[in-house]
C-alpha cells in the first residue's frame, strides 16, 4: 500500500496533507466512467477535511492516527489505510497488474470500485478487463447483513433443503437481479429440478443404463444454451433451454425414439455440468446423505430393471449376477410381493 501511494504521489495523482494521503480525482481523466457519473455532478464530501483538500471529492488513501486507533508507521507519519487502497494493493499483489474479472455487490460500484480503478490505473496497472456486479439475496424484503442479524448460514439451510436444489434456486436468477429467499421458494424450485432428475433417470434406464453414459460431453451443449451463458451469464435464458430440452426428451421417451432421447439426455447432462447441477458429478455425490441416496437409488433402480428383464426371459444366471454384483458393493436386495427393495449396508 505504501509503495502504491508513493507511486501515485510521484506521478501527480496523489498528495499528502497533515499526515493524510489523498487521491486527486481531477488528475485522473477516467474518474466516474464505471458508475457513469461526471465529477462536477458528484456530491462533495461532507467530512471535516473537505476545506483542506484540493477538491472536496478527493478521497483518502491514508488517514493519520487518532488516539486509541491501531496504526502503522509510514513516510507520512503513523496512521491506517483507507478502504480503497487496501483493495487495489491486494489485487496487484495476488492477481497482478492485469487480470480478467473483478466482482462485487451493486452497492460497491460507487465509490469503492470507482476509486479502485482510479488508484490502480493511475499507478500504472491495467487492472480488470470485466466488472460483474451482483444483486443481493434478501429475506422478508431486506438485504441479508450482519448488522440486521438476518443472515442465513448455508450449513443450517441445507439441513432443511437439498443442497443441489438450493443451488438450483440460487443460480436460476440473473446475478444482477435481487432474489428473495425462503425455504418454500427453494422447495417450489426443487420441483422443477426433480423433473429434470426424473427425466435423467428414465432416459438413462431407457438407453441401457451404462455408467459411461453419465460422462458429460461438452460438445452436446445446445448452441442456444451457450449463447445464453455468453450473454452476460443469462442463466434464466439458459434454464429455458434446459427445460425445453427436458420436455422434448420426455416426449421422445413417450414415442420410444432412442435417437432423440439420447440427444436430450446428453444435452441435459452437458448443460447441468456447466451450471454445477449435474446430480451424478462428484460434488453432489458427496454433498450429503440425501443427494447420495438419490443418486444410488437411480443407479440401483436401473440395475433392478435389468434384473427383472433377465428374470422375465428366464435368464436366471444374469439375474443372479446382477444381484451378486450389488451385494458385493453392500447393496442388499429383497424380493417382495410389491417388487424388489434394496438397502445399503453401512
mmCIF file with all atom_site columns, C-alpha atoms in Angstrom, residues 65-172:
data_model
loop_
_atom_site.group_PDB
_atom_site.id
_atom_site.type_symbol
_atom_site.label_atom_id
_atom_site.label_alt_id
_atom_site.label_comp_id
_atom_site.label_asym_id
_atom_site.label_entity_id
_atom_site.label_seq_id
_atom_site.pdbx_PDB_ins_code
_atom_site.Cartn_x
_atom_site.Cartn_y
_atom_site.Cartn_z
_atom_site.occupancy
_atom_site.B_iso_or_equiv
_atom_site.pdbx_formal_charge
_atom_site.auth_seq_id
_atom_site.auth_comp_id
_atom_site.auth_asym_id
_atom_site.auth_atom_id
_atom_site.pdbx_PDB_model_num
ATOM 1   C CA . UNK A 1 65  ? -3.657  8.025   13.501  1.00 0.00 ? 65  UNK A CA 1
ATOM 2   C CA . UNK A 1 66  ? -6.158  9.131   16.102  1.00 0.00 ? 66  UNK A CA 1
ATOM 3   C CA . UNK A 1 67  ? -5.742  8.377   19.817  1.00 0.00 ? 67  UNK A CA 1
ATOM 4   C CA . UNK A 1 68  ? -6.683  4.796   20.630  1.00 0.00 ? 68  UNK A CA 1
ATOM 5   C CA . UNK A 1 69  ? -6.721  3.599   16.999  1.00 0.00 ? 69  UNK A CA 1
ATOM 6   C CA . UNK A 1 70  ? -4.392  0.937   15.554  1.00 0.00 ? 70  UNK A CA 1
ATOM 7   C CA . UNK A 1 71  ? -1.685  2.496   13.399  1.00 0.00 ? 71  UNK A CA 1
ATOM 8   C CA . UNK A 1 72  ? 1.305   1.711   11.189  1.00 0.00 ? 72  UNK A CA 1
ATOM 9   C CA . UNK A 1 73  ? 4.342   3.886   10.519  1.00 0.00 ? 73  UNK A CA 1
ATOM 10  C CA . UNK A 1 74  ? 4.711   5.410   7.045   1.00 0.00 ? 74  UNK A CA 1
ATOM 11  C CA . UNK A 1 75  ? 6.739   8.187   5.391   1.00 0.00 ? 75  UNK A CA 1
ATOM 12  C CA . UNK A 1 76  ? 3.778   10.486  6.190   1.00 0.00 ? 76  UNK A CA 1
ATOM 13  C CA . UNK A 1 77  ? 3.587   9.515   9.844   1.00 0.00 ? 77  UNK A CA 1
ATOM 14  C CA . UNK A 1 78  ? 1.632   6.888   11.790  1.00 0.00 ? 78  UNK A CA 1
ATOM 15  C CA . UNK A 1 79  ? -1.830  6.036   10.522  1.00 0.00 ? 79  UNK A CA 1
ATOM 16  C CA . UNK A 1 80  ? -4.106  3.488   8.882   1.00 0.00 ? 80  UNK A CA 1
ATOM 17  C CA . UNK A 1 81  ? -5.053  2.694   5.288   1.00 0.00 ? 81  UNK A CA 1
ATOM 18  C CA . UNK A 1 82  ? -8.256  3.721   3.606   1.00 0.00 ? 82  UNK A CA 1
ATOM 19  C CA . UNK A 1 83  ? -10.703 1.100   2.371   1.00 0.00 ? 83  UNK A CA 1
ATOM 20  C CA . UNK A 1 84  ? -9.977  1.602   -1.331  1.00 0.00 ? 84  UNK A CA 1
ATOM 21  C CA . UNK A 1 85  ? -6.170  1.454   -1.286  1.00 0.00 ? 85  UNK A CA 1
ATOM 22  C CA . UNK A 1 86  ? -6.296  -1.857  0.581   1.00 0.00 ? 86  UNK A CA 1
ATOM 23  C CA . UNK A 1 87  ? -8.175  -3.498  -2.281  1.00 0.00 ? 87  UNK A CA 1
ATOM 24  C CA . UNK A 1 88  ? -6.015  -2.007  -5.037  1.00 0.00 ? 88  UNK A CA 1
ATOM 25  C CA . UNK A 1 89  ? -2.873  -3.200  -3.265  1.00 0.00 ? 89  UNK A CA 1
ATOM 26  C CA . UNK A 1 90  ? -4.247  -6.699  -2.608  1.00 0.00 ? 90  UNK A CA 1
ATOM 27  C CA . UNK A 1 91  ? -5.389  -7.076  -6.213  1.00 0.00 ? 91  UNK A CA 1
ATOM 28  C CA . UNK A 1 92  ? -1.951  -6.089  -7.500  1.00 0.00 ? 92  UNK A CA 1
ATOM 29  C CA . UNK A 1 93  ? -0.138  -8.407  -5.081  1.00 0.00 ? 93  UNK A CA 1
ATOM 30  C CA . UNK A 1 94  ? -2.257  -11.518 -5.579  1.00 0.00 ? 94  UNK A CA 1
ATOM 31  C CA . UNK A 1 95  ? -3.647  -11.107 -9.117  1.00 0.00 ? 95  UNK A CA 1
ATOM 32  C CA . UNK A 1 96  ? -1.008  -8.960  -10.780 1.00 0.00 ? 96  UNK A CA 1
ATOM 33  C CA . UNK A 1 97  ? -1.334  -5.683  -12.643 1.00 0.00 ? 97  UNK A CA 1
ATOM 34  C CA . UNK A 1 98  ? -3.791  -7.101  -15.197 1.00 0.00 ? 98  UNK A CA 1
ATOM 35  C CA . UNK A 1 99  ? -6.500  -9.680  -14.580 1.00 0.00 ? 99  UNK A CA 1
ATOM 36  C CA . UNK A 1 100 ? -9.775  -10.692 -16.142 1.00 0.00 ? 100 UNK A CA 1
ATOM 37  C CA . UNK A 1 101 ? -12.744 -10.331 -13.780 1.00 0.00 ? 101 UNK A CA 1
ATOM 38  C CA . UNK A 1 102 ? -13.464 -8.157  -10.749 1.00 0.00 ? 102 UNK A CA 1
ATOM 39  C CA . UNK A 1 103 ? -16.729 -8.803  -8.945  1.00 0.00 ? 103 UNK A CA 1
ATOM 40  C CA . UNK A 1 104 ? -18.698 -7.301  -6.112  1.00 0.00 ? 104 UNK A CA 1
ATOM 41  C CA . UNK A 1 105 ? -22.097 -6.125  -4.961  1.00 0.00 ? 105 UNK A CA 1
ATOM 42  C CA . UNK A 1 106 ? -24.080 -3.467  -6.825  1.00 0.00 ? 106 UNK A CA 1
ATOM 43  C CA . UNK A 1 107 ? -23.670 -1.169  -3.837  1.00 0.00 ? 107 UNK A CA 1
ATOM 44  C CA . UNK A 1 108 ? -19.883 -1.133  -4.341  1.00 0.00 ? 108 UNK A CA 1
ATOM 45  C CA . UNK A 1 109 ? -19.872 0.386   -7.838  1.00 0.00 ? 109 UNK A CA 1
ATOM 46  C CA . UNK A 1 110 ? -19.532 3.873   -6.358  1.00 0.00 ? 110 UNK A CA 1
ATOM 47  C CA . UNK A 1 111 ? -17.480 4.957   -4.652  1.00 0.00 ? 111 UNK A CA 1
ATOM 48  C CA . UNK A 1 112 ? -15.465 1.823   -3.862  1.00 0.00 ? 112 UNK A CA 1
ATOM 49  C CA . UNK A 1 113 ? -14.899 0.254   -7.268  1.00 0.00 ? 113 UNK A CA 1
ATOM 50  C CA . UNK A 1 114 ? -14.679 3.628   -8.973  1.00 0.00 ? 114 UNK A CA 1
ATOM 51  C CA . UNK A 1 115 ? -11.888 4.535   -6.565  1.00 0.00 ? 115 UNK A CA 1
ATOM 52  C CA . UNK A 1 116 ? -10.137 1.197   -7.002  1.00 0.00 ? 116 UNK A CA 1
ATOM 53  C CA . UNK A 1 117 ? -9.998  1.740   -10.753 1.00 0.00 ? 117 UNK A CA 1
ATOM 54  C CA . UNK A 1 118 ? -8.672  5.266   -10.342 1.00 0.00 ? 118 UNK A CA 1
ATOM 55  C CA . UNK A 1 119 ? -5.908  4.210   -7.940  1.00 0.00 ? 119 UNK A CA 1
ATOM 56  C CA . UNK A 1 120 ? -4.795  1.116   -9.823  1.00 0.00 ? 120 UNK A CA 1
ATOM 57  C CA . UNK A 1 121 ? -4.814  2.608   -13.310 1.00 0.00 ? 121 UNK A CA 1
ATOM 58  C CA . UNK A 1 122 ? -3.198  5.838   -12.176 1.00 0.00 ? 122 UNK A CA 1
ATOM 59  C CA . UNK A 1 123 ? -0.465  3.714   -10.558 1.00 0.00 ? 123 UNK A CA 1
ATOM 60  C CA . UNK A 1 124 ? 0.231   2.068   -13.925 1.00 0.00 ? 124 UNK A CA 1
ATOM 61  C CA . UNK A 1 125 ? -1.831  -1.125  -13.679 1.00 0.00 ? 125 UNK A CA 1
ATOM 62  C CA . UNK A 1 126 ? -4.219  -2.196  -16.438 1.00 0.00 ? 126 UNK A CA 1
ATOM 63  C CA . UNK A 1 127 ? -6.421  -3.669  -13.711 1.00 0.00 ? 127 UNK A CA 1
ATOM 64  C CA . UNK A 1 128 ? -9.620  -5.620  -14.539 1.00 0.00 ? 128 UNK A CA 1
ATOM 65  C CA . UNK A 1 129 ? -10.982 -6.345  -18.005 1.00 0.00 ? 129 UNK A CA 1
ATOM 66  C CA . UNK A 1 130 ? -14.553 -7.004  -16.848 1.00 0.00 ? 130 UNK A CA 1
ATOM 67  C CA . UNK A 1 131 ? -16.703 -5.959  -13.910 1.00 0.00 ? 131 UNK A CA 1
ATOM 68  C CA . UNK A 1 132 ? -19.523 -8.167  -12.610 1.00 0.00 ? 132 UNK A CA 1
ATOM 69  C CA . UNK A 1 133 ? -21.813 -6.603  -10.019 1.00 0.00 ? 133 UNK A CA 1
ATOM 70  C CA . UNK A 1 134 ? -24.269 -8.885  -8.295  1.00 0.00 ? 134 UNK A CA 1
ATOM 71  C CA . UNK A 1 135 ? -27.531 -8.033  -6.587  1.00 0.00 ? 135 UNK A CA 1
ATOM 72  C CA . UNK A 1 136 ? -28.441 -9.376  -3.169  1.00 0.00 ? 136 UNK A CA 1
ATOM 73  C CA . UNK A 1 137 ? -30.264 -12.289 -1.662  1.00 0.00 ? 137 UNK A CA 1
ATOM 74  C CA . UNK A 1 138 ? -32.991 -10.843 0.536   1.00 0.00 ? 138 UNK A CA 1
ATOM 75  C CA . UNK A 1 139 ? -35.204 -12.287 3.235   1.00 0.00 ? 139 UNK A CA 1
ATOM 76  C CA . UNK A 1 140 ? -38.508 -10.724 4.303   1.00 0.00 ? 140 UNK A CA 1
ATOM 77  C CA . UNK A 1 141 ? -37.755 -7.987  1.776   1.00 0.00 ? 141 UNK A CA 1
ATOM 78  C CA . UNK A 1 142 ? -34.465 -6.926  3.391   1.00 0.00 ? 142 UNK A CA 1
ATOM 79  C CA . UNK A 1 143 ? -30.879 -7.468  2.315   1.00 0.00 ? 143 UNK A CA 1
ATOM 80  C CA . UNK A 1 144 ? -29.140 -10.088 4.423   1.00 0.00 ? 144 UNK A CA 1
ATOM 81  C CA . UNK A 1 145 ? -26.478 -8.461  6.574   1.00 0.00 ? 145 UNK A CA 1
ATOM 82  C CA . UNK A 1 146 ? -24.628 -8.977  9.816   1.00 0.00 ? 146 UNK A CA 1
ATOM 83  C CA . UNK A 1 147 ? -25.871 -5.650  11.141  1.00 0.00 ? 147 UNK A CA 1
ATOM 84  C CA . UNK A 1 148 ? -29.518 -6.685  10.742  1.00 0.00 ? 148 UNK A CA 1
ATOM 85  C CA . UNK A 1 149 ? -28.841 -10.144 12.118  1.00 0.00 ? 149 UNK A CA 1
ATOM 86  C CA . UNK A 1 150 ? -30.885 -11.766 9.355   1.00 0.00 ? 150 UNK A CA 1
ATOM 87  C CA . UNK A 1 151 ? -28.154 -13.730 7.600   1.00 0.00 ? 151 UNK A CA 1
ATOM 88  C CA . UNK A 1 152 ? -28.735 -17.402 6.883   1.00 0.00 ? 152 UNK A CA 1
ATOM 89  C CA . UNK A 1 153 ? -25.858 -19.861 7.165   1.00 0.00 ? 153 UNK A CA 1
ATOM 90  C CA . UNK A 1 154 ? -25.639 -22.434 4.394   1.00 0.00 ? 154 UNK A CA 1
ATOM 91  C CA . UNK A 1 155 ? -24.756 -25.127 6.939   1.00 0.00 ? 155 UNK A CA 1
ATOM 92  C CA . UNK A 1 156 ? -28.125 -24.534 8.594   1.00 0.00 ? 156 UNK A CA 1
ATOM 93  C CA . UNK A 1 157 ? -30.157 -24.138 5.403   1.00 0.00 ? 157 UNK A CA 1
ATOM 94  C CA . UNK A 1 158 ? -29.023 -27.471 3.938   1.00 0.00 ? 158 UNK A CA 1
ATOM 95  C CA . UNK A 1 159 ? -30.430 -29.240 6.976   1.00 0.00 ? 159 UNK A CA 1
ATOM 96  C CA . UNK A 1 160 ? -33.872 -28.180 5.706   1.00 0.00 ? 160 UNK A CA 1
ATOM 97  C CA . UNK A 1 161 ? -33.483 -28.350 1.925   1.00 0.00 ? 161 UNK A CA 1
ATOM 98  C CA . UNK A 1 162 ? -31.477 -30.461 -0.513  1.00 0.00 ? 162 UNK A CA 1
ATOM 99  C CA . UNK A 1 163 ? -28.140 -28.778 -1.256  1.00 0.00 ? 163 UNK A CA 1
ATOM 100 C CA . UNK A 1 164 ? -28.455 -29.303 -5.010  1.00 0.00 ? 164 UNK A CA 1
ATOM 101 C CA . UNK A 1 165 ? -31.945 -27.775 -5.009  1.00 0.00 ? 165 UNK A CA 1
ATOM 102 C CA . UNK A 1 166 ? -30.635 -24.787 -3.052  1.00 0.00 ? 166 UNK A CA 1
ATOM 103 C CA . UNK A 1 167 ? -28.023 -24.228 -5.754  1.00 0.00 ? 167 UNK A CA 1
ATOM 104 C CA . UNK A 1 168 ? -30.649 -24.682 -8.474  1.00 0.00 ? 168 UNK A CA 1
ATOM 105 C CA . UNK A 1 169 ? -32.739 -21.948 -6.856  1.00 0.00 ? 169 UNK A CA 1
ATOM 106 C CA . UNK A 1 170 ? -29.859 -19.524 -6.313  1.00 0.00 ? 170 UNK A CA 1
ATOM 107 C CA . UNK A 1 171 ? -28.266 -19.817 -9.756  1.00 0.00 ? 171 UNK A CA 1
ATOM 108 C CA . UNK A 1 172 ? -31.636 -19.614 -11.514 1.00 0.00 ? 172 UNK A CA 1
#
